[in-house]
């Protein structure tokens, strides 16, 4: 089992889109029953990318409180990715779940093992922006952490804070690999191009070698509740996610 955390200091940089589309791209390479996408963000948006707007069972936050574990929490989707939604939790349920996570820092890792996924499954975890109990849980169990950045000054400004997370040993798994991933690159925009260069110079080999281009098909795919690989299989973003998936597989196998 491999666990990949998708994180960022800033909101709106594309964590959820990357989680969903990378999961679909990994499933296209690895086949059925191998890829799971876990939503650890109370926004509860990840399942939309897989067309699960009418799913009836409770999400992982409610299961944690009512049942105590995640057995059978994973929902099949038409995209060969099983999805574990956060669930439509009330304010009280969210607060109680977060207290549980604060008290047991390895709770998510142990629940993933009990979610009846294949032993060689790859589990991608979507997180809310910035420091949180969810982020601590991900750092405790992830084998690979992908920090999503936009090529802009705002993302550049968050690098010191992200670097200090890592230096302070926030990564509970000392063997975890950490890479930055650029999202929404656009060579036709001078500021975007310059910012991508600053980030590449600053981060060097810690930048993943594949960036995701800005591509309106990413937003359109969400409107149609599909991964972009299903919505526009021959588009730029689909190509990028396929390449990123190959790099992730190689990186996890090293
Ligand atoms: N490569 C891309 N090209 C074009 N649009 C994109 C791309 N990636 C993400 N977007 C769009 O950017 C917006 C924010 O994306 P998303 O919701 O994935 O960000 P997020 O980091 O998960 O946000 P939050 O911090 O609120 O959880 C969405 O409208 C999404 O469709
Ligand atoms: Mg999100």
PDB file of C-alpha atoms and ligand atoms in Angstrom:
ATOM      1  CA  UNK A   1       0.000   0.000   0.000  1.00  0.00           C
ATOM      2  CA  UNK A   2       1.287   3.475  -0.874  1.00  0.00           C
ATOM      3  CA  UNK A   3      -0.167   6.692   0.517  1.00  0.00           C
ATOM      4  CA  UNK A   4       0.133  10.024  -1.305  1.00  0.00           C
ATOM      5  CA  UNK A   5      -0.827  13.276   0.464  1.00  0.00           C
ATOM      6  CA  UNK A   6      -1.803  16.295  -1.647  1.00  0.00           C
ATOM      7  CA  UNK A   7      -1.213  19.472   0.382  1.00  0.00           C
ATOM      8  CA  UNK A   8      -0.654  23.237   0.148  1.00  0.00           C
ATOM      9  CA  UNK A   9      -0.346  26.266   2.359  1.00  0.00           C
ATOM     10  CA  UNK A  10      -2.644  28.300   0.107  1.00  0.00           C
ATOM     11  CA  UNK A  11      -6.255  27.604  -0.812  1.00  0.00           C
ATOM     12  CA  UNK A  12      -7.547  27.232  -4.355  1.00  0.00           C
ATOM     13  CA  UNK A  13      -4.279  26.045  -5.916  1.00  0.00           C
ATOM     14  CA  UNK A  14      -5.732  22.803  -7.290  1.00  0.00           C
ATOM     15  CA  UNK A  15      -5.296  20.179  -4.541  1.00  0.00           C
ATOM     16  CA  UNK A  16      -8.688  18.566  -5.053  1.00  0.00           C
ATOM     17  CA  UNK A  17      -8.423  18.675  -8.858  1.00  0.00           C
ATOM     18  CA  UNK A  18      -4.951  17.157  -8.665  1.00  0.00           C
ATOM     19  CA  UNK A  19      -6.059  14.438  -6.238  1.00  0.00           C
ATOM     20  CA  UNK A  20      -8.991  13.412  -8.441  1.00  0.00           C
ATOM     21  CA  UNK A  21      -7.242  13.654 -11.807  1.00  0.00           C
ATOM     22  CA  UNK A  22      -4.005  12.044 -10.665  1.00  0.00           C
ATOM     23  CA  UNK A  23      -6.060   9.231  -9.107  1.00  0.00           C
ATOM     24  CA  UNK A  24      -7.854   8.664 -12.429  1.00  0.00           C
ATOM     25  CA  UNK A  25      -4.550   8.779 -14.324  1.00  0.00           C
ATOM     26  CA  UNK A  26      -2.989   6.268 -11.920  1.00  0.00           C
ATOM     27  CA  UNK A  27      -6.029   3.991 -12.281  1.00  0.00           C
ATOM     28  CA  UNK A  28      -5.656   4.145 -16.088  1.00  0.00           C
ATOM     29  CA  UNK A  29      -2.086   2.820 -15.690  1.00  0.00           C
ATOM     30  CA  UNK A  30      -2.571   0.397 -12.787  1.00  0.00           C
ATOM     31  CA  UNK A  31      -6.049  -1.002 -13.509  1.00  0.00           C
ATOM     32  CA  UNK A  32      -9.060  -1.850 -11.347  1.00  0.00           C
ATOM     33  CA  UNK A  33      -9.034  -2.006  -7.532  1.00  0.00           C
ATOM     34  CA  UNK A  34      -5.644  -0.354  -7.257  1.00  0.00           C
ATOM     35  CA  UNK A  35      -6.429   3.340  -6.643  1.00  0.00           C
ATOM     36  CA  UNK A  36      -8.401   5.044  -3.881  1.00  0.00           C
ATOM     37  CA  UNK A  37      -9.093   8.752  -3.326  1.00  0.00           C
ATOM     38  CA  UNK A  38      -9.720   9.811   0.272  1.00  0.00           C
ATOM     39  CA  UNK A  39     -11.274  13.190   1.096  1.00  0.00           C
ATOM     40  CA  UNK A  40      -9.887  14.649   4.327  1.00  0.00           C
ATOM     41  CA  UNK A  41     -11.303  18.116   3.654  1.00  0.00           C
ATOM     42  CA  UNK A  42     -14.588  19.203   5.339  1.00  0.00           C
ATOM     43  CA  UNK A  43     -15.479  20.996   2.072  1.00  0.00           C
ATOM     44  CA  UNK A  44     -16.434  17.456   0.981  1.00  0.00           C
ATOM     45  CA  UNK A  45     -15.807  18.232  -2.706  1.00  0.00           C
ATOM     46  CA  UNK A  46     -13.676  15.337  -3.951  1.00  0.00           C
ATOM     47  CA  UNK A  47     -16.571  12.979  -4.714  1.00  0.00           C
ATOM     48  CA  UNK A  48     -17.982  15.500  -7.233  1.00  0.00           C
ATOM     49  CA  UNK A  49     -15.040  14.741  -9.525  1.00  0.00           C
ATOM     50  CA  UNK A  50     -16.215  11.119  -9.713  1.00  0.00           C
ATOM     51  CA  UNK A  51     -19.938  11.705 -10.288  1.00  0.00           C
ATOM     52  CA  UNK A  52     -20.957  10.630  -6.788  1.00  0.00           C
ATOM     53  CA  UNK A  53     -23.385  13.474  -6.035  1.00  0.00           C
ATOM     54  CA  UNK A  54     -26.188  11.077  -5.057  1.00  0.00           C
ATOM     55  CA  UNK A  55     -24.289   8.645  -2.922  1.00  0.00           C
ATOM     56  CA  UNK A  56     -26.376   7.677   0.112  1.00  0.00           C
ATOM     57  CA  UNK A  57     -24.027   6.209   2.699  1.00  0.00           C
ATOM     58  CA  UNK A  58     -22.241   8.226   5.367  1.00  0.00           C
ATOM     59  CA  UNK A  59     -18.781   9.678   4.763  1.00  0.00           C
ATOM     60  CA  UNK A  60     -15.584   8.950   6.654  1.00  0.00           C
ATOM     61  CA  UNK A  61     -16.132  11.693   9.262  1.00  0.00           C
ATOM     62  CA  UNK A  62     -19.547  10.331  10.284  1.00  0.00           C
ATOM     63  CA  UNK A  63     -18.364   6.716  10.108  1.00  0.00           C
ATOM     64  CA  UNK A  64     -15.502   7.576  12.416  1.00  0.00           C
ATOM     65  CA  UNK A  65     -17.946   8.883  15.032  1.00  0.00           C
ATOM     66  CA  UNK A  66     -20.878   6.481  14.580  1.00  0.00           C
ATOM     67  CA  UNK A  67     -19.185   3.203  13.652  1.00  0.00           C
ATOM     68  CA  UNK A  68     -15.621   3.678  14.847  1.00  0.00           C
ATOM     69  CA  UNK A  69     -14.024   2.462  11.634  1.00  0.00           C
ATOM     70  CA  UNK A  70     -14.010   2.606   7.848  1.00  0.00           C
ATOM     71  CA  UNK A  71     -14.726  -0.964   6.847  1.00  0.00           C
ATOM     72  CA  UNK A  72     -16.807  -0.738   3.614  1.00  0.00           C
ATOM     73  CA  UNK A  73     -16.446   3.070   3.444  1.00  0.00           C
ATOM     74  CA  UNK A  74     -14.936   2.953  -0.064  1.00  0.00           C
ATOM     75  CA  UNK A  75     -17.423   3.629  -2.906  1.00  0.00           C
ATOM     76  CA  UNK A  76     -16.767   2.350  -6.440  1.00  0.00           C
ATOM     77  CA  UNK A  77     -16.819   4.890  -9.262  1.00  0.00           C
ATOM     78  CA  UNK A  78     -17.003   4.404 -13.057  1.00  0.00           C
ATOM     79  CA  UNK A  79     -13.379   5.593 -13.305  1.00  0.00           C
ATOM     80  CA  UNK A  80     -11.670   2.626 -11.596  1.00  0.00           C
ATOM     81  CA  UNK A  81     -11.018   4.802  -8.542  1.00  0.00           C
ATOM     82  CA  UNK A  82     -12.709   4.004  -5.253  1.00  0.00           C
ATOM     83  CA  UNK A  83     -13.665   7.153  -3.383  1.00  0.00           C
ATOM     84  CA  UNK A  84     -13.933   7.738   0.369  1.00  0.00           C
ATOM     85  CA  UNK A  85     -15.868  11.019   0.755  1.00  0.00           C
ATOM     86  CA  UNK A  86     -15.516  13.170   3.869  1.00  0.00           C
ATOM     87  CA  UNK A  87     -19.310  13.283   4.162  1.00  0.00           C
ATOM     88  CA  UNK A  88     -21.791  16.055   4.737  1.00  0.00           C
ATOM     89  CA  UNK A  89     -20.873  16.500   8.411  1.00  0.00           C
ATOM     90  CA  UNK A  90     -22.575  18.932  10.782  1.00  0.00           C
ATOM     91  CA  UNK A  91     -20.441  21.470  12.619  1.00  0.00           C
ATOM     92  CA  UNK A  92     -20.572  19.322  15.749  1.00  0.00           C
ATOM     93  CA  UNK A  93     -19.607  16.171  13.839  1.00  0.00           C
ATOM     94  CA  UNK A  94     -16.669  17.980  12.235  1.00  0.00           C
ATOM     95  CA  UNK A  95     -15.435  19.320  15.577  1.00  0.00           C
ATOM     96  CA  UNK A  96     -15.753  15.918  17.241  1.00  0.00           C
ATOM     97  CA  UNK A  97     -13.938  14.206  14.363  1.00  0.00           C
ATOM     98  CA  UNK A  98     -11.134  16.786  14.533  1.00  0.00           C
ATOM     99  CA  UNK A  99     -10.792  16.211  18.296  1.00  0.00           C
ATOM    100  CA  UNK A 100     -10.460  12.484  17.655  1.00  0.00           C
ATOM    101  CA  UNK A 101      -7.740  13.171  15.070  1.00  0.00           C
ATOM    102  CA  UNK A 102      -5.903  15.536  17.426  1.00  0.00           C
ATOM    103  CA  UNK A 103      -5.854  12.855  20.141  1.00  0.00           C
ATOM    104  CA  UNK A 104      -4.721  10.017  17.842  1.00  0.00           C
ATOM    105  CA  UNK A 105      -2.176  11.332  15.299  1.00  0.00           C
ATOM    106  CA  UNK A 106      -1.920   8.002  13.429  1.00  0.00           C
ATOM    107  CA  UNK A 107      -5.661   7.379  13.218  1.00  0.00           C
ATOM    108  CA  UNK A 108      -6.015   7.948   9.465  1.00  0.00           C
ATOM    109  CA  UNK A 109      -3.113   5.647   8.604  1.00  0.00           C
ATOM    110  CA  UNK A 110      -4.585   2.850  10.708  1.00  0.00           C
ATOM    111  CA  UNK A 111      -8.078   3.327   9.230  1.00  0.00           C
ATOM    112  CA  UNK A 112      -6.733   3.185   5.672  1.00  0.00           C
ATOM    113  CA  UNK A 113      -5.347  -0.242   6.527  1.00  0.00           C
ATOM    114  CA  UNK A 114      -8.838  -1.286   7.683  1.00  0.00           C
ATOM    115  CA  UNK A 115     -10.731   0.102   4.682  1.00  0.00           C
ATOM    116  CA  UNK A 116     -10.557  -3.260   2.833  1.00  0.00           C
ATOM    117  CA  UNK A 117      -8.455  -1.861  -0.019  1.00  0.00           C
ATOM    118  CA  UNK A 118      -6.094  -4.080  -2.001  1.00  0.00           C
ATOM    119  CA  UNK A 119      -2.729  -4.628  -0.339  1.00  0.00           C
ATOM    120  CA  UNK A 120      -0.996  -2.944  -3.307  1.00  0.00           C
ATOM    121  CA  UNK A 121      -3.484  -0.055  -3.551  1.00  0.00           C
ATOM    122  CA  UNK A 122      -2.330   3.541  -3.987  1.00  0.00           C
ATOM    123  CA  UNK A 123      -4.324   5.903  -1.744  1.00  0.00           C
ATOM    124  CA  UNK A 124      -4.386   9.621  -2.561  1.00  0.00           C
ATOM    125  CA  UNK A 125      -5.494  11.988   0.220  1.00  0.00           C
ATOM    126  CA  UNK A 126      -6.959  15.447  -0.416  1.00  0.00           C
ATOM    127  CA  UNK A 127      -6.494  17.995   2.391  1.00  0.00           C
ATOM    128  CA  UNK A 128      -7.704  21.495   3.318  1.00  0.00           C
ATOM    129  CA  UNK A 129      -5.229  24.385   2.863  1.00  0.00           C
ATOM    130  CA  UNK A 130      -2.712  25.254   5.583  1.00  0.00           C
ATOM    131  CA  UNK A 131      -1.902  23.630   8.923  1.00  0.00           C
ATOM    132  CA  UNK A 132      -4.643  21.433  10.404  1.00  0.00           C
ATOM    133  CA  UNK A 133      -5.194  18.139  12.202  1.00  0.00           C
ATOM    134  CA  UNK A 134      -5.802  16.633   8.757  1.00  0.00           C
ATOM    135  CA  UNK A 135      -2.379  17.714   7.542  1.00  0.00           C
ATOM    136  CA  UNK A 136      -0.701  16.211  10.628  1.00  0.00           C
ATOM    137  CA  UNK A 137      -2.474  12.923   9.960  1.00  0.00           C
ATOM    138  CA  UNK A 138      -1.288  12.935   6.342  1.00  0.00           C
ATOM    139  CA  UNK A 139       2.281  13.743   7.312  1.00  0.00           C
ATOM    140  CA  UNK A 140       2.163  10.839   9.769  1.00  0.00           C
ATOM    141  CA  UNK A 141       1.235   8.201   7.187  1.00  0.00           C
ATOM    142  CA  UNK A 142       2.234   9.428   3.697  1.00  0.00           C
ATOM    143  CA  UNK A 143       4.938   7.769   1.622  1.00  0.00           C
ATOM    144  CA  UNK A 144       4.869  10.649  -0.842  1.00  0.00           C
ATOM    145  CA  UNK A 145       3.740  14.247  -0.179  1.00  0.00           C
ATOM    146  CA  UNK A 146       2.924  16.483  -3.164  1.00  0.00           C
ATOM    147  CA  UNK A 147       2.851  20.203  -2.344  1.00  0.00           C
ATOM    148  CA  UNK A 148       0.797  21.989  -4.997  1.00  0.00           C
ATOM    149  CA  UNK A 149       1.881  25.490  -6.074  1.00  0.00           C
ATOM    150  CA  UNK A 150       0.617  28.007  -8.602  1.00  0.00           C
ATOM    151  CA  UNK A 151       3.236  29.850 -10.652  1.00  0.00           C
ATOM    152  CA  UNK A 152       2.553  33.181  -8.955  1.00  0.00           C
ATOM    153  CA  UNK A 153       4.036  35.429  -6.292  1.00  0.00           C
ATOM    154  CA  UNK A 154       1.463  34.268  -3.741  1.00  0.00           C
ATOM    155  CA  UNK A 155       2.655  30.662  -3.925  1.00  0.00           C
ATOM    156  CA  UNK A 156       6.296  31.777  -3.933  1.00  0.00           C
ATOM    157  CA  UNK A 157       5.612  33.639  -0.685  1.00  0.00           C
ATOM    158  CA  UNK A 158       4.338  30.470   1.007  1.00  0.00           C
ATOM    159  CA  UNK A 159       7.539  28.473   0.400  1.00  0.00           C
ATOM    160  CA  UNK A 160       9.297  29.524   3.648  1.00  0.00           C
ATOM    161  CA  UNK A 161       6.298  28.381   5.683  1.00  0.00           C
ATOM    162  CA  UNK A 162       6.128  25.068   3.810  1.00  0.00           C
ATOM    163  CA  UNK A 163       9.865  24.518   4.184  1.00  0.00           C
ATOM    164  CA  UNK A 164       9.613  25.166   7.905  1.00  0.00           C
ATOM    165  CA  UNK A 165       6.835  22.542   8.216  1.00  0.00           C
ATOM    166  CA  UNK A 166       9.264  20.055   6.762  1.00  0.00           C
ATOM    167  CA  UNK A 167      12.280  21.203   8.803  1.00  0.00           C
ATOM    168  CA  UNK A 168      10.319  21.015  12.040  1.00  0.00           C
ATOM    169  CA  UNK A 169       9.825  17.339  11.313  1.00  0.00           C
ATOM    170  CA  UNK A 170       6.111  17.654  10.660  1.00  0.00           C
ATOM    171  CA  UNK A 171       6.559  14.635   8.411  1.00  0.00           C
ATOM    172  CA  UNK A 172       5.891  11.826  10.895  1.00  0.00           C
ATOM    173  CA  UNK A 173       7.135   9.285   8.364  1.00  0.00           C
ATOM    174  CA  UNK A 174      10.866  10.068   8.060  1.00  0.00           C
ATOM    175  CA  UNK A 175      11.082   8.066   4.841  1.00  0.00           C
ATOM    176  CA  UNK A 176       8.370  10.104   3.111  1.00  0.00           C
ATOM    177  CA  UNK A 177       9.357  11.738  -0.152  1.00  0.00           C
ATOM    178  CA  UNK A 178       8.289  15.364  -0.594  1.00  0.00           C
ATOM    179  CA  UNK A 179       7.948  17.121  -3.954  1.00  0.00           C
ATOM    180  CA  UNK A 180       6.422  20.383  -5.120  1.00  0.00           C
ATOM    181  CA  UNK A 181       4.056  20.225  -8.120  1.00  0.00           C
ATOM    182  CA  UNK A 182       3.332  23.276 -10.278  1.00  0.00           C
ATOM    183  CA  UNK A 183      -0.285  23.596 -11.386  1.00  0.00           C
ATOM    184  CA  UNK A 184      -1.830  25.909 -13.970  1.00  0.00           C
ATOM    185  CA  UNK A 185       1.342  26.808 -15.868  1.00  0.00           C
ATOM    186  CA  UNK A 186       0.866  28.985 -18.946  1.00  0.00           C
ATOM    187  CA  UNK A 187       3.895  29.745 -21.097  1.00  0.00           C
ATOM    188  CA  UNK A 188       1.911  32.424 -22.951  1.00  0.00           C
ATOM    189  CA  UNK A 189       1.585  34.577 -19.794  1.00  0.00           C
ATOM    190  CA  UNK A 190       4.878  36.379 -19.030  1.00  0.00           C
ATOM    191  CA  UNK A 191       4.286  36.651 -15.265  1.00  0.00           C
ATOM    192  CA  UNK A 192       3.218  33.012 -15.033  1.00  0.00           C
ATOM    193  CA  UNK A 193       6.314  31.945 -17.022  1.00  0.00           C
ATOM    194  CA  UNK A 194       8.666  34.061 -14.865  1.00  0.00           C
ATOM    195  CA  UNK A 195       7.139  32.789 -11.617  1.00  0.00           C
ATOM    196  CA  UNK A 196       7.529  29.184 -12.817  1.00  0.00           C
ATOM    197  CA  UNK A 197      11.236  29.918 -13.435  1.00  0.00           C
ATOM    198  CA  UNK A 198      11.740  31.490  -9.954  1.00  0.00           C
ATOM    199  CA  UNK A 199      10.119  28.465  -8.369  1.00  0.00           C
ATOM    200  CA  UNK A 200      12.204  26.041 -10.414  1.00  0.00           C
ATOM    201  CA  UNK A 201      15.414  27.883  -9.440  1.00  0.00           C
ATOM    202  CA  UNK A 202      14.429  28.037  -5.782  1.00  0.00           C
ATOM    203  CA  UNK A 203      13.279  24.432  -5.441  1.00  0.00           C
ATOM    204  CA  UNK A 204      15.573  22.629  -7.886  1.00  0.00           C
ATOM    205  CA  UNK A 205      15.234  18.852  -7.701  1.00  0.00           C
ATOM    206  CA  UNK A 206      12.446  19.091  -5.140  1.00  0.00           C
ATOM    207  CA  UNK A 207      10.144  20.237  -7.956  1.00  0.00           C
ATOM    208  CA  UNK A 208       8.392  17.320  -9.655  1.00  0.00           C
ATOM    209  CA  UNK A 209       9.579  17.109 -13.276  1.00  0.00           C
ATOM    210  CA  UNK A 210       6.000  17.259 -14.624  1.00  0.00           C
ATOM    211  CA  UNK A 211       3.909  20.445 -14.314  1.00  0.00           C
ATOM    212  CA  UNK A 212       0.179  20.675 -15.019  1.00  0.00           C
ATOM    213  CA  UNK A 213      -0.745  23.282 -17.629  1.00  0.00           C
ATOM    214  CA  UNK A 214      -3.662  25.653 -17.188  1.00  0.00           C
ATOM    215  CA  UNK A 215      -6.424  23.975 -19.163  1.00  0.00           C
ATOM    216  CA  UNK A 216     -10.079  24.966 -19.003  1.00  0.00           C
ATOM    217  CA  UNK A 217     -10.995  21.293 -19.519  1.00  0.00           C
ATOM    218  CA  UNK A 218     -10.067  20.785 -15.812  1.00  0.00           C
ATOM    219  CA  UNK A 219     -12.923  23.057 -14.671  1.00  0.00           C
ATOM    220  CA  UNK A 220     -15.266  21.812 -17.393  1.00  0.00           C
ATOM    221  CA  UNK A 221     -14.654  18.194 -16.363  1.00  0.00           C
ATOM    222  CA  UNK A 222     -15.709  19.050 -12.812  1.00  0.00           C
ATOM    223  CA  UNK A 223     -18.894  20.655 -14.140  1.00  0.00           C
ATOM    224  CA  UNK A 224     -19.610  17.297 -15.798  1.00  0.00           C
ATOM    225  CA  UNK A 225     -18.527  15.439 -12.636  1.00  0.00           C
ATOM    226  CA  UNK A 226     -15.773  13.503 -14.358  1.00  0.00           C
ATOM    227  CA  UNK A 227     -11.996  13.338 -14.156  1.00  0.00           C
ATOM    228  CA  UNK A 228     -10.426  15.357 -16.970  1.00  0.00           C
ATOM    229  CA  UNK A 229      -9.025  12.133 -18.470  1.00  0.00           C
ATOM    230  CA  UNK A 230     -12.580  10.984 -19.115  1.00  0.00           C
ATOM    231  CA  UNK A 231     -13.872  14.397 -20.247  1.00  0.00           C
ATOM    232  CA  UNK A 232     -11.017  15.427 -22.579  1.00  0.00           C
ATOM    233  CA  UNK A 233      -8.706  12.419 -22.923  1.00  0.00           C
ATOM    234  CA  UNK A 234      -6.543  14.027 -25.625  1.00  0.00           C
ATOM    235  CA  UNK A 235      -6.242  17.462 -23.992  1.00  0.00           C
ATOM    236  CA  UNK A 236      -3.172  19.064 -22.464  1.00  0.00           C
ATOM    237  CA  UNK A 237      -4.124  18.494 -18.808  1.00  0.00           C
ATOM    238  CA  UNK A 238      -4.946  14.829 -19.450  1.00  0.00           C
ATOM    239  CA  UNK A 239      -1.540  14.390 -21.050  1.00  0.00           C
ATOM    240  CA  UNK A 240       0.112  16.091 -18.057  1.00  0.00           C
ATOM    241  CA  UNK A 241      -1.727  13.955 -15.493  1.00  0.00           C
ATOM    242  CA  UNK A 242      -0.817  10.793 -17.418  1.00  0.00           C
ATOM    243  CA  UNK A 243       2.852  11.829 -17.334  1.00  0.00           C
ATOM    244  CA  UNK A 244       2.629  12.777 -13.663  1.00  0.00           C
ATOM    245  CA  UNK A 245       1.102   9.361 -12.913  1.00  0.00           C
ATOM    246  CA  UNK A 246       4.018   7.589 -14.611  1.00  0.00           C
ATOM    247  CA  UNK A 247       6.500   9.668 -12.617  1.00  0.00           C
ATOM    248  CA  UNK A 248       4.608   8.928  -9.363  1.00  0.00           C
ATOM    249  CA  UNK A 249       4.659   5.167 -10.073  1.00  0.00           C
ATOM    250  CA  UNK A 250       8.412   5.272 -10.747  1.00  0.00           C
ATOM    251  CA  UNK A 251       9.040   7.418  -7.668  1.00  0.00           C
ATOM    252  CA  UNK A 252       7.077   5.078  -5.396  1.00  0.00           C
ATOM    253  CA  UNK A 253       8.909   2.064  -6.807  1.00  0.00           C
ATOM    254  CA  UNK A 254      12.392   3.497  -6.219  1.00  0.00           C
TER     255      UNK A 254
HETATM  256  N1  LIG B   1      -4.714  22.866 -14.292  1.00  0.00           N
HETATM  257  C1  LIG B   1      -5.815  23.600 -14.186  1.00  0.00           C
HETATM  258  N2  LIG B   1      -6.265  24.338 -15.222  1.00  0.00           N
HETATM  259  C2  LIG B   1      -7.382  25.097 -15.115  1.00  0.00           C
HETATM  260  N3  LIG B   1      -8.122  25.212 -13.991  1.00  0.00           N
HETATM  261  C3  LIG B   1      -7.711  24.514 -12.913  1.00  0.00           C
HETATM  262  C4  LIG B   1      -6.559  23.681 -12.945  1.00  0.00           C
HETATM  263  N4  LIG B   1      -6.412  23.118 -11.702  1.00  0.00           N
HETATM  264  C5  LIG B   1      -7.429  23.570 -10.953  1.00  0.00           C
HETATM  265  N5  LIG B   1      -8.217  24.408 -11.670  1.00  0.00           N
HETATM  266  C6  LIG B   1      -9.418  25.113 -11.188  1.00  0.00           C
HETATM  267  O1  LIG B   1      -9.030  25.895 -10.059  1.00  0.00           O
HETATM  268  C7  LIG B   1     -10.082  25.934  -9.102  1.00  0.00           C
HETATM  269  C8  LIG B   1      -9.554  25.492  -7.742  1.00  0.00           C
HETATM  270  O2  LIG B   1      -9.190  24.126  -7.838  1.00  0.00           O
HETATM  271  P1  LIG B   1      -9.355  23.133  -6.589  1.00  0.00           P
HETATM  272  O3  LIG B   1     -10.718  23.195  -6.011  1.00  0.00           O
HETATM  273  O4  LIG B   1      -8.859  21.816  -7.046  1.00  0.00           O
HETATM  274  O5  LIG B   1      -8.314  23.804  -5.574  1.00  0.00           O
HETATM  275  P2  LIG B   1      -8.043  23.412  -4.053  1.00  0.00           P
HETATM  276  O6  LIG B   1      -6.600  23.671  -3.804  1.00  0.00           O
HETATM  277  O7  LIG B   1      -8.529  22.046  -3.785  1.00  0.00           O
HETATM  278  O8  LIG B   1      -8.955  24.463  -3.269  1.00  0.00           O
HETATM  279  P3  LIG B   1      -9.234  24.467  -1.697  1.00  0.00           P
HETATM  280  O9  LIG B   1      -8.003  25.029  -1.048  1.00  0.00           O
HETATM  281  O10 LIG B   1     -10.449  25.366  -1.564  1.00  0.00           O
HETATM  282  O11 LIG B   1      -9.507  23.046  -1.279  1.00  0.00           O
HETATM  283  C9  LIG B   1     -11.192  25.045  -9.649  1.00  0.00           C
HETATM  284  O12 LIG B   1     -12.137  25.856 -10.305  1.00  0.00           O
HETATM  285  C10 LIG B   1     -10.474  24.149 -10.646  1.00  0.00           C
HETATM  286  O13 LIG B   1     -11.341  23.702 -11.678  1.00  0.00           O
HETATM  287 MG1  LIG B   2      -9.801  21.372  -2.303  1.00  0.00          MG
END
